[in-house]
mmCIF file of N, CA, C and O in Angstrom:
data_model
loop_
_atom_site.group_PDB
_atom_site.id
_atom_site.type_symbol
_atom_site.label_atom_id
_atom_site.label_comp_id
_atom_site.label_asym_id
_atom_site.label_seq_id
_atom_site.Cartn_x
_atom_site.Cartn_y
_atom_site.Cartn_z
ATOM 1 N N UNK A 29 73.548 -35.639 -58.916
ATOM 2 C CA UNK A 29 73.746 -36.403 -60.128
ATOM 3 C C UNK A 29 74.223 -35.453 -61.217
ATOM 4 O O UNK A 29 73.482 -34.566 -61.641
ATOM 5 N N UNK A 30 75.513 -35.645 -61.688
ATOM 6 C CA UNK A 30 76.048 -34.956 -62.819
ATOM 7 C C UNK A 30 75.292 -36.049 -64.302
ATOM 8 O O UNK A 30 75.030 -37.233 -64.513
ATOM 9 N N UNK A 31 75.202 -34.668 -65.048
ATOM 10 C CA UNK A 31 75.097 -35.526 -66.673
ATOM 11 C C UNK A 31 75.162 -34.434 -67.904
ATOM 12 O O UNK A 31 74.732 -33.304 -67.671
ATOM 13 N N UNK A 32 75.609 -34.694 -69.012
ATOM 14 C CA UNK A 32 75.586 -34.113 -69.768
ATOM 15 C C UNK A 32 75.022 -33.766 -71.294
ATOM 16 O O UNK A 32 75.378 -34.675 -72.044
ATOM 17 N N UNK A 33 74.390 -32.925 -71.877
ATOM 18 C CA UNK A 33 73.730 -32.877 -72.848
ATOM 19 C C UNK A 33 74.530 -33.094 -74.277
ATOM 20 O O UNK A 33 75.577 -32.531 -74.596
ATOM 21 N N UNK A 34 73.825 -33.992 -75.014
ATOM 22 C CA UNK A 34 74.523 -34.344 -76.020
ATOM 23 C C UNK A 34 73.736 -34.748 -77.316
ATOM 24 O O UNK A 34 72.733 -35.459 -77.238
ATOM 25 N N UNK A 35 74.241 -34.254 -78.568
ATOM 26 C CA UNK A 35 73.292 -35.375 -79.792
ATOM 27 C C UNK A 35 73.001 -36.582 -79.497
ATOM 28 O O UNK A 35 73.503 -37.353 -78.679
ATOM 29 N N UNK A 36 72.187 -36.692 -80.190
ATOM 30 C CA UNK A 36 71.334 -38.403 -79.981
ATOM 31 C C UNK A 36 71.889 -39.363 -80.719
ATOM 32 O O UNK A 36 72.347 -38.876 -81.753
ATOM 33 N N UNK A 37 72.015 -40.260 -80.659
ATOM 34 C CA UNK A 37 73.227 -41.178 -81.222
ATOM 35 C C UNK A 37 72.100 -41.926 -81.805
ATOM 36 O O UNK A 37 70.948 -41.837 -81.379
ATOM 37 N N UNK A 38 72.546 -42.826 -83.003
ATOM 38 C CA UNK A 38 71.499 -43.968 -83.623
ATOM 39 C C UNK A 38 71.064 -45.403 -82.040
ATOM 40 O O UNK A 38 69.998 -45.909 -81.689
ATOM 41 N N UNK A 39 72.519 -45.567 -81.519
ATOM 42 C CA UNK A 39 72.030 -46.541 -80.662
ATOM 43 C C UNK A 39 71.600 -46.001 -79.437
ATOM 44 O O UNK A 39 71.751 -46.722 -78.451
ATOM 45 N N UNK A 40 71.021 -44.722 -79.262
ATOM 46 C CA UNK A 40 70.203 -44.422 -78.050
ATOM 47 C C UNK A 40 68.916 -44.877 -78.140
ATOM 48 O O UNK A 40 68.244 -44.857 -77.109
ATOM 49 N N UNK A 41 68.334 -45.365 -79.360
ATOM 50 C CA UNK A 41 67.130 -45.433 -79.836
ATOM 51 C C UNK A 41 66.076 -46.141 -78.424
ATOM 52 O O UNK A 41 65.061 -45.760 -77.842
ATOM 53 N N UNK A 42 67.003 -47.357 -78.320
ATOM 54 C CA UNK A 42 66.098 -48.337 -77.507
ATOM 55 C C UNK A 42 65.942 -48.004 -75.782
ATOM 56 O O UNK A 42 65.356 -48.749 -74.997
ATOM 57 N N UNK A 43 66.795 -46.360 -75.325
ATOM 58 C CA UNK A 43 66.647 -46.243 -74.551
ATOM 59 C C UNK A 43 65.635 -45.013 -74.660
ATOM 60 O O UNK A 43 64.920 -44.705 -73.707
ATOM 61 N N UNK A 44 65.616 -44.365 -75.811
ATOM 62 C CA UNK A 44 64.499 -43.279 -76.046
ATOM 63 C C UNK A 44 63.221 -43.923 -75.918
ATOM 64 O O UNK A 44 62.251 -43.656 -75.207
ATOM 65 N N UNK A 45 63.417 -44.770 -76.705
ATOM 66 C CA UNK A 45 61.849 -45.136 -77.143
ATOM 67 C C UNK A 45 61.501 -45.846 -75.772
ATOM 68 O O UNK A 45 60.295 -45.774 -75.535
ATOM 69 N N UNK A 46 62.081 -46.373 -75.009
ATOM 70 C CA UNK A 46 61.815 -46.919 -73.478
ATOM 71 C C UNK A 46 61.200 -45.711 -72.785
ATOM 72 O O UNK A 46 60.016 -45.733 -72.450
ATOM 73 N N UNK A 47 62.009 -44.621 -72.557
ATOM 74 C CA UNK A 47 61.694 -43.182 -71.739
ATOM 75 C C UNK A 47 60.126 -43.114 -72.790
ATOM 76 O O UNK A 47 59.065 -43.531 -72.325
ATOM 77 N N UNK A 48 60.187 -42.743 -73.694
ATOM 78 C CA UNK A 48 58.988 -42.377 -74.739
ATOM 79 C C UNK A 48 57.804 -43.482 -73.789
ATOM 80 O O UNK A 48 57.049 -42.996 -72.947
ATOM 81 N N UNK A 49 57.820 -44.593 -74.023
ATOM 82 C CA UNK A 49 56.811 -46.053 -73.909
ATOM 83 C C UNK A 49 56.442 -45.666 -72.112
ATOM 84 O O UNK A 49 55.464 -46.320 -71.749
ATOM 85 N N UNK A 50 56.961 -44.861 -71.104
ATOM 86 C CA UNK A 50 56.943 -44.987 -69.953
ATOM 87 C C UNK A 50 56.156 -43.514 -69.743
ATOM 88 O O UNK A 50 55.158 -43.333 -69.045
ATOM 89 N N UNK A 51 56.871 -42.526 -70.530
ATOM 90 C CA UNK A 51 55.505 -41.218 -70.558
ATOM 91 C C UNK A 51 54.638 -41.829 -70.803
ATOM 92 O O UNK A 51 53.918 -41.877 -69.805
ATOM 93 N N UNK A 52 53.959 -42.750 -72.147
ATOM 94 C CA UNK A 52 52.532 -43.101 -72.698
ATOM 95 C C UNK A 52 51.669 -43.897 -71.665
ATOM 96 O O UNK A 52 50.459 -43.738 -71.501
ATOM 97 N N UNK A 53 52.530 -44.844 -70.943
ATOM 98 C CA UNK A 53 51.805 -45.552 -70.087
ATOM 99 C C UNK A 53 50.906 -44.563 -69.161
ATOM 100 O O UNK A 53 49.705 -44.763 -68.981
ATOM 101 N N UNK A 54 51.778 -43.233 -68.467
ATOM 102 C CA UNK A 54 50.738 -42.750 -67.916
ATOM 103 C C UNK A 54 49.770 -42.052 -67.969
ATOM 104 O O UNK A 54 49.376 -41.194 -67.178
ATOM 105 N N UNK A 55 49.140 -42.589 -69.400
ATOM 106 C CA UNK A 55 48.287 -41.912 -70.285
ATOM 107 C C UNK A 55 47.970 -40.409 -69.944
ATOM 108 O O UNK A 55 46.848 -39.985 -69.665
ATOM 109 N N UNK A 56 48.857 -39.837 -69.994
ATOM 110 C CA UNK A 56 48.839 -37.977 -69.647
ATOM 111 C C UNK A 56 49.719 -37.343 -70.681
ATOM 112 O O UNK A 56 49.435 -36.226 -71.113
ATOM 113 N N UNK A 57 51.060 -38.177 -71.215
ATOM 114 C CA UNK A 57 51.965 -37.319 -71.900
ATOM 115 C C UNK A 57 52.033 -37.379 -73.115
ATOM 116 O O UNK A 57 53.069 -36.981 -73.649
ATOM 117 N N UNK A 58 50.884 -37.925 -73.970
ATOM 118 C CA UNK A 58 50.361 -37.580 -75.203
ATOM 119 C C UNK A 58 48.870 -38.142 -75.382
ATOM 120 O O UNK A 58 48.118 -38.693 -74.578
ATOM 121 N N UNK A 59 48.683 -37.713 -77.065
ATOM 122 C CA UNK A 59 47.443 -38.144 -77.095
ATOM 123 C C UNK A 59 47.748 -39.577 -77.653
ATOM 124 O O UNK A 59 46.675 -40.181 -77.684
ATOM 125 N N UNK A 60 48.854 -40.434 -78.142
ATOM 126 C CA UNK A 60 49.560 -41.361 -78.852
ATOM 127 C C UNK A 60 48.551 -42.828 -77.212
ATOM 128 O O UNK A 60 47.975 -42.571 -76.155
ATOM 129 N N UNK A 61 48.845 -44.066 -77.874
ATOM 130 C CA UNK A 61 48.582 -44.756 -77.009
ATOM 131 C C UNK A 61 49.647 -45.726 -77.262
ATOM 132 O O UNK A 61 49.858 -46.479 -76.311
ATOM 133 N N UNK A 62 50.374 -45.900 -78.301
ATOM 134 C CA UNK A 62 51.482 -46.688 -78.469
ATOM 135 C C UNK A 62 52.667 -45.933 -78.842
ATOM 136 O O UNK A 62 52.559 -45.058 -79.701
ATOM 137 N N UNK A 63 53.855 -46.190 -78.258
ATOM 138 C CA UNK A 63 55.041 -46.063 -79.023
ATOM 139 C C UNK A 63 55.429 -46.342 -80.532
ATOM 140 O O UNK A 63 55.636 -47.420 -81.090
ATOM 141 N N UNK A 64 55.466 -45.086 -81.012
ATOM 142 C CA UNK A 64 55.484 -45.556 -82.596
ATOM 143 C C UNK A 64 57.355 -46.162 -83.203
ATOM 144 O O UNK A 64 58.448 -46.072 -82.643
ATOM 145 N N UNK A 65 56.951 -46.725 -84.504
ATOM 146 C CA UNK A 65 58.898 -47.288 -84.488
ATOM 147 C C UNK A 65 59.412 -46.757 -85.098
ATOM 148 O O UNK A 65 58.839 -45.963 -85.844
ATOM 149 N N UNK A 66 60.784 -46.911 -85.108
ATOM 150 C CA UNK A 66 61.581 -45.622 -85.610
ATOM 151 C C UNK A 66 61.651 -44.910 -86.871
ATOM 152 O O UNK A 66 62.076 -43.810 -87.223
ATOM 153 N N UNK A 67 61.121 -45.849 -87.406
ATOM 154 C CA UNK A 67 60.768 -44.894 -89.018
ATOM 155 C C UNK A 67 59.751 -44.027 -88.607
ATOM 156 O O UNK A 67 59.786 -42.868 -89.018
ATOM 157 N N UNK A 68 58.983 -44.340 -87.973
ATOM 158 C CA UNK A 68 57.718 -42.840 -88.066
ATOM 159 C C UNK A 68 58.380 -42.438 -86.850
ATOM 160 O O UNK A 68 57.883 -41.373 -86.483
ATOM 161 N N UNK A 69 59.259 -42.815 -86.089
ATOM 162 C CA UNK A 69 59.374 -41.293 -85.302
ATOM 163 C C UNK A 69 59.971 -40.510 -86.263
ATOM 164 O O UNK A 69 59.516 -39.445 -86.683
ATOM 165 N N UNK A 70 61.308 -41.209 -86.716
ATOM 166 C CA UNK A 70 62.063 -40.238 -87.049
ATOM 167 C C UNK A 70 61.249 -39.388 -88.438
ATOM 168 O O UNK A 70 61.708 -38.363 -88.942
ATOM 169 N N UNK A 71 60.316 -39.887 -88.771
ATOM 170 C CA UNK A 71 59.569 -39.403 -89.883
ATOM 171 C C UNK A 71 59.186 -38.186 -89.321
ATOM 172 O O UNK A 71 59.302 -37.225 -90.081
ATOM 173 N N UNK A 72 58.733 -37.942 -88.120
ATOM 174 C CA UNK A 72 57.665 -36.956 -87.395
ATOM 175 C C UNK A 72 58.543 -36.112 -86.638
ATOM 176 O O UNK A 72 58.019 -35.493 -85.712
ATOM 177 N N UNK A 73 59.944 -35.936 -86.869
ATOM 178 C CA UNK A 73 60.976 -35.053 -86.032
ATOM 179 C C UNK A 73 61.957 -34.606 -86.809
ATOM 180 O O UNK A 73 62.237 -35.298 -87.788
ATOM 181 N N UNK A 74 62.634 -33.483 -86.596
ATOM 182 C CA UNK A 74 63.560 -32.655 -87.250
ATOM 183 C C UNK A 74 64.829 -33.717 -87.068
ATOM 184 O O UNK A 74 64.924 -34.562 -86.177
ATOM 185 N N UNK A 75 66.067 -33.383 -88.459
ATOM 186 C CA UNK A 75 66.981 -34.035 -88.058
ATOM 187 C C UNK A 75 67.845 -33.646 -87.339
ATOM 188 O O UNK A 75 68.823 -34.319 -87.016
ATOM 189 N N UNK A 76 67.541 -32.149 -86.871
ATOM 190 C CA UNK A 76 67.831 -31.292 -85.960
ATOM 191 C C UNK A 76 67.750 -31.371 -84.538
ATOM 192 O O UNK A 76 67.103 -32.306 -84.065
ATOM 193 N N UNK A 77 68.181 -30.723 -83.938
ATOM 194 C CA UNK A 77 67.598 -30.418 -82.315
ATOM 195 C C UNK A 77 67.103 -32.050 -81.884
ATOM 196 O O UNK A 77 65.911 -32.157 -81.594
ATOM 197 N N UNK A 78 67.829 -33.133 -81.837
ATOM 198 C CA UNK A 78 67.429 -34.628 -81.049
ATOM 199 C C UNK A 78 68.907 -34.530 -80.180
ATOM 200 O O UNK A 78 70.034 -34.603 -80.670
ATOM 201 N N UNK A 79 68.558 -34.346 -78.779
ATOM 202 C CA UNK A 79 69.480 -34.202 -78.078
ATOM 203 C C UNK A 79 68.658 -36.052 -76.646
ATOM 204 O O UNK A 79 67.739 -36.852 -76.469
ATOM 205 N N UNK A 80 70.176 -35.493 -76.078
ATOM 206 C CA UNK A 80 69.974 -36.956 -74.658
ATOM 207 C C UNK A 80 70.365 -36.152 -73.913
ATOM 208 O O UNK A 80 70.836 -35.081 -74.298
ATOM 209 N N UNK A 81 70.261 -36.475 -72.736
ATOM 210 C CA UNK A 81 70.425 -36.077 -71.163
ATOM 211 C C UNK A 81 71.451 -36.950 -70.813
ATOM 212 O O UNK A 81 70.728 -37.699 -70.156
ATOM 213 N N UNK A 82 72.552 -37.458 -70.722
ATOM 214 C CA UNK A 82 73.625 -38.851 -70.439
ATOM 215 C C UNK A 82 74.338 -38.666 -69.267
ATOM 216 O O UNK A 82 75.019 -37.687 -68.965
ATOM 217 N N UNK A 83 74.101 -39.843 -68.522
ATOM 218 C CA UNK A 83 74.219 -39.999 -67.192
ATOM 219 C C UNK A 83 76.156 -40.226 -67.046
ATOM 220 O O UNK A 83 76.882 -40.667 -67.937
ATOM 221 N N UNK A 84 76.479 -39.881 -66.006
ATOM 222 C CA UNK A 84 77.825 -40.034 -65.832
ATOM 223 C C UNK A 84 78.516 -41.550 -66.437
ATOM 224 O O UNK A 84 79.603 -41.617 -67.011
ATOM 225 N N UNK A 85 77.366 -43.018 -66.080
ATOM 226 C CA UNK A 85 77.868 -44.276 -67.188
ATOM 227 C C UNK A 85 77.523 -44.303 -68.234
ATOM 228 O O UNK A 85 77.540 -45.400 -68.791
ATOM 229 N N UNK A 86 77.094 -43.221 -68.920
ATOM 230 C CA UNK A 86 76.324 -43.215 -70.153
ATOM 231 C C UNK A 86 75.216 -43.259 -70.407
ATOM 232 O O UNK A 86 74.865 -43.043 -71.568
ATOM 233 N N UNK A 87 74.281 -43.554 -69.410
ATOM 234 C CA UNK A 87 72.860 -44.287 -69.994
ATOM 235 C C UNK A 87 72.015 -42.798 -70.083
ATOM 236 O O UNK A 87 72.367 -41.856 -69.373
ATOM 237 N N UNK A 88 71.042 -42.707 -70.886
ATOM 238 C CA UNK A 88 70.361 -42.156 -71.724
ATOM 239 C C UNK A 88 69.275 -41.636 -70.249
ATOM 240 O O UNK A 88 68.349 -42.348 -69.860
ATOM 241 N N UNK A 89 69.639 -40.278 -69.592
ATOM 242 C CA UNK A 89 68.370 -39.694 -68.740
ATOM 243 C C UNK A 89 66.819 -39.253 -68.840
ATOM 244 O O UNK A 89 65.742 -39.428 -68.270
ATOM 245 N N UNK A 90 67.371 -38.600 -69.879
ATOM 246 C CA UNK A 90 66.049 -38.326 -71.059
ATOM 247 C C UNK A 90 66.288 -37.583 -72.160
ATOM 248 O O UNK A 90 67.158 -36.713 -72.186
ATOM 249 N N UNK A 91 65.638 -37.832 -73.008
ATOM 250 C CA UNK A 91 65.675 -36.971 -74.656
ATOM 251 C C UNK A 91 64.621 -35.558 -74.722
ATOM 252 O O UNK A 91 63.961 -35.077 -73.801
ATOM 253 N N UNK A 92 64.725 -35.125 -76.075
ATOM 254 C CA UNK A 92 64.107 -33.974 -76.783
ATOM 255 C C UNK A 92 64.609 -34.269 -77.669
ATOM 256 O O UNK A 92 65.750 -34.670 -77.897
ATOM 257 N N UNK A 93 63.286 -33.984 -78.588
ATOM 258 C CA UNK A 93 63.298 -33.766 -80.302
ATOM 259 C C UNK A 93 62.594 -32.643 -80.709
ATOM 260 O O UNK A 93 61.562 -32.327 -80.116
ATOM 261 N N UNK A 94 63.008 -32.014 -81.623
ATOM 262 C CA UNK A 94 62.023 -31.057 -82.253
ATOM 263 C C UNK A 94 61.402 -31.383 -83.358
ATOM 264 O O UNK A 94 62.123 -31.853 -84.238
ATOM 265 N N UNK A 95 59.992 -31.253 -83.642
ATOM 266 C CA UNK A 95 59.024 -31.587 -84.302
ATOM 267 C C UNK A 95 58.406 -30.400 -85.309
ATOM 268 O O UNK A 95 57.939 -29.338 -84.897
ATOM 269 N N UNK A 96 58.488 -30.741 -86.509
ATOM 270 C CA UNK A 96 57.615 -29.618 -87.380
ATOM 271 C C UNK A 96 56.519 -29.374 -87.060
ATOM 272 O O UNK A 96 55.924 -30.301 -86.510
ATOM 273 N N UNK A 97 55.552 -27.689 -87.301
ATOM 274 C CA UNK A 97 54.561 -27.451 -86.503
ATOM 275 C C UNK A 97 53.779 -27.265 -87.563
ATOM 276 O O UNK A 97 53.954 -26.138 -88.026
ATOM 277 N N UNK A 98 52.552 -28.243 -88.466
ATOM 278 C CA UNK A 98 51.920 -27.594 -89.612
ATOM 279 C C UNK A 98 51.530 -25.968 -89.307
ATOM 280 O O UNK A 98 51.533 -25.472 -88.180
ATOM 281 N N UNK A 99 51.246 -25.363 -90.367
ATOM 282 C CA UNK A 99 50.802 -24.201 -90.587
ATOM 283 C C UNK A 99 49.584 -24.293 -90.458
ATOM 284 O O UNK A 99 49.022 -25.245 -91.000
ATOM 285 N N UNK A 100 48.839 -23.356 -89.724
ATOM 286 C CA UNK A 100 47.083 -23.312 -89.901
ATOM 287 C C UNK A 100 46.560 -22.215 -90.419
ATOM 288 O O UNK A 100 45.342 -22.123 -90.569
#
């Protein structure tokens, strides 16, 4: 399977947040229990570094975002 890495487009959203909603289900890949909506994601992520994984028809393989790390 070829695919290529690319910025995240506004209309990838509903395939992110799908990939996102399918980690949570198996309650292991955060401490989150719901998919949050796009204002607080994008609230909680850089406008930076939001890349896709895009499959040879386009569809969205998987994402990364980078997230600010408070200071302790």
């Amino acid at each position: 399977m070829e695919f290529v890495i690319e910025t995240m487009q506004p209309d990838d959203w509903p395939a992110v947040l799908a990939i996102y909603a399918e980690g949570l289900a198996t309650g292991i890949a955060a401490f989150m229990t719901e998919a949050p909506d796009r204002a607080d994601w994008d609230d909680g992520h850089l406008a930076v570094g939001r890349l896709v994984a895009r499959g040879e028809d386009g569809s969205v393989l998987g994402w990364c975002a980078l997230a600010p790390v408070p200071d302790t």
